[in-house]
Amino acid sequence: MSTPLEINSTIGTNILHEVAHHLPEDHINSQPLTLTDSSDSQYLALPGTVSDQTIEAVPYYEDLEDLGRKEEGTLYRLKPKGFRNTETYDQKEDVIVLEDRVVFKCYHEVDDKMNDDWIVRRIYFSHKEIRGLIRGFHFIKFHKSWVDLPSQGRPECFALAESNRHVAMALKSFKYMIFVKRKKGTGKVIPKYQKWYSYACAMAVQTCHVLQSAGSQYENDPRWMICESATDKSHSFVYEDNFHNPPSEPNTWTKLINAFLHYTYNLSNNQTLISSLDCDEHGQISNLLCYVRNSPPYHGRDDPKLATLIDRQFKLFEEQHVCNKICEMLGNVPF
């Protein structure tokens, strides 16, 4: 009868692993592996050593991934379309949606001091393919009230994504119009107008998609969330009932954003209003929401308070907006 294999603790647990790896399988199964302490006192205090313990094999399936904690879902991307000279945000448009199954990882919550009603976290996508489509860091956002709604925030998410899509298309039209107007009919580029055009070219609307989560480690999250490109610390140029909120310090984008709000409003024959807009110091625009005059969004179609809010915001915009030189150059119609 063979005796148990003894390994001196001075060798360490790594050698135990190597010996067990090279022993015949029948020997490992029939004889437990044990460790005995060395009589040499200098090795008795070595960290990580094991004394007179039997090493039991762990079944291979114990190391399989726990899918109950896996974060995965479907990402919905709204396909843009061509933009006409007169364009109203169409809430009833049958938008083409591109769907991608994704695996992701959420990280720490981002401190949003501007609004305590929203949760914002950093998110990382595991798929190489999807990382090629949505490059860079992203945030997931959701309103705290969505988790208690029967819809879990689905219509609210798509209303925000559609607003983002509309503003992104309007910004392209805005840039093109500045490009056309920079010569002011003289055939020569006016330096001041060229500078405005150069600044406008640096402005960009951050991508905004809808994420439906099939699994998350956060139990209090709604099923539907917004996935938006990460930005640096942004300033809210438009929020709630304030349509003229310039930053306290000089900002490259203040006049352009002010003119862009007016341009988009005129572009829709005064039917579409950007009621929320943030922009960071790099010209990255985010946190967008559009309203249509006398037409509440789908999720608020039966809410008279929302209809009243929309009507008031249209009136406040016309009262608060102050035209600037860019408005004049573009030919924005004064109120």
PDB file of C-alpha atoms in Angstrom, residues 135 137-138 164-165 168 171 203-209 227-232 234 278 280 283-288:
ATOM      1  CA  ARG A 135     -16.413  54.493 -29.559  1.00  0.00           C
ATOM      2  CA  PHE A 137     -16.582  56.046 -22.854  1.00  0.00           C
ATOM      3  CA  HIS A 138     -20.315  56.096 -22.307  1.00  0.00           C
ATOM      4  CA  ASN A 164     -31.093  63.650 -29.823  1.00  0.00           C
ATOM      5  CA  ARG A 165     -31.452  62.358 -33.390  1.00  0.00           C
ATOM      6  CA  ALA A 168     -27.998  66.076 -34.502  1.00  0.00           C
ATOM      7  CA  LEU A 171     -26.905  70.835 -36.263  1.00  0.00           C
ATOM      8  CA  MET A 203     -19.632  71.280 -32.185  1.00  0.00           C
ATOM      9  CA  ALA A 204     -21.067  67.766 -32.087  1.00  0.00           C
ATOM     10  CA  VAL A 205     -24.127  66.074 -30.660  1.00  0.00           C
ATOM     11  CA  GLN A 206     -23.105  63.115 -28.530  1.00  0.00           C
ATOM     12  CA  THR A 207     -24.589  59.786 -29.554  1.00  0.00           C
ATOM     13  CA  CYS A 208     -27.643  58.710 -27.596  1.00  0.00           C
ATOM     14  CA  HIS A 209     -29.004  55.166 -27.758  1.00  0.00           C
ATOM     15  CA  CYS A 227     -26.823  55.137 -23.240  1.00  0.00           C
ATOM     16  CA  GLU A 228     -25.014  58.373 -24.085  1.00  0.00           C
ATOM     17  CA  SER A 229     -21.435  59.243 -24.986  1.00  0.00           C
ATOM     18  CA  ALA A 230     -19.525  60.532 -21.997  1.00  0.00           C
ATOM     19  CA  THR A 231     -18.731  64.237 -21.785  1.00  0.00           C
ATOM     20  CA  ASP A 232     -16.620  66.410 -19.558  1.00  0.00           C
ATOM     21  CA  SER A 234     -21.092  70.303 -19.004  1.00  0.00           C
ATOM     22  CA  ASP A 278     -25.995  70.827 -22.174  1.00  0.00           C
ATOM     23  CA  ASP A 280     -19.111  70.973 -22.349  1.00  0.00           C
ATOM     24  CA  GLY A 283     -18.464  71.759 -27.811  1.00  0.00           C
ATOM     25  CA  GLN A 284     -19.965  68.320 -27.117  1.00  0.00           C
ATOM     26  CA  ILE A 285     -23.753  68.671 -26.841  1.00  0.00           C
ATOM     27  CA  SER A 286     -25.819  66.292 -24.713  1.00  0.00           C
ATOM     28  CA  ASN A 287     -28.879  65.912 -22.482  1.00  0.00           C
ATOM     29  CA  LEU A 288     -31.279  66.925 -25.237  1.00  0.00           C
TER      30      LEU A 288
END
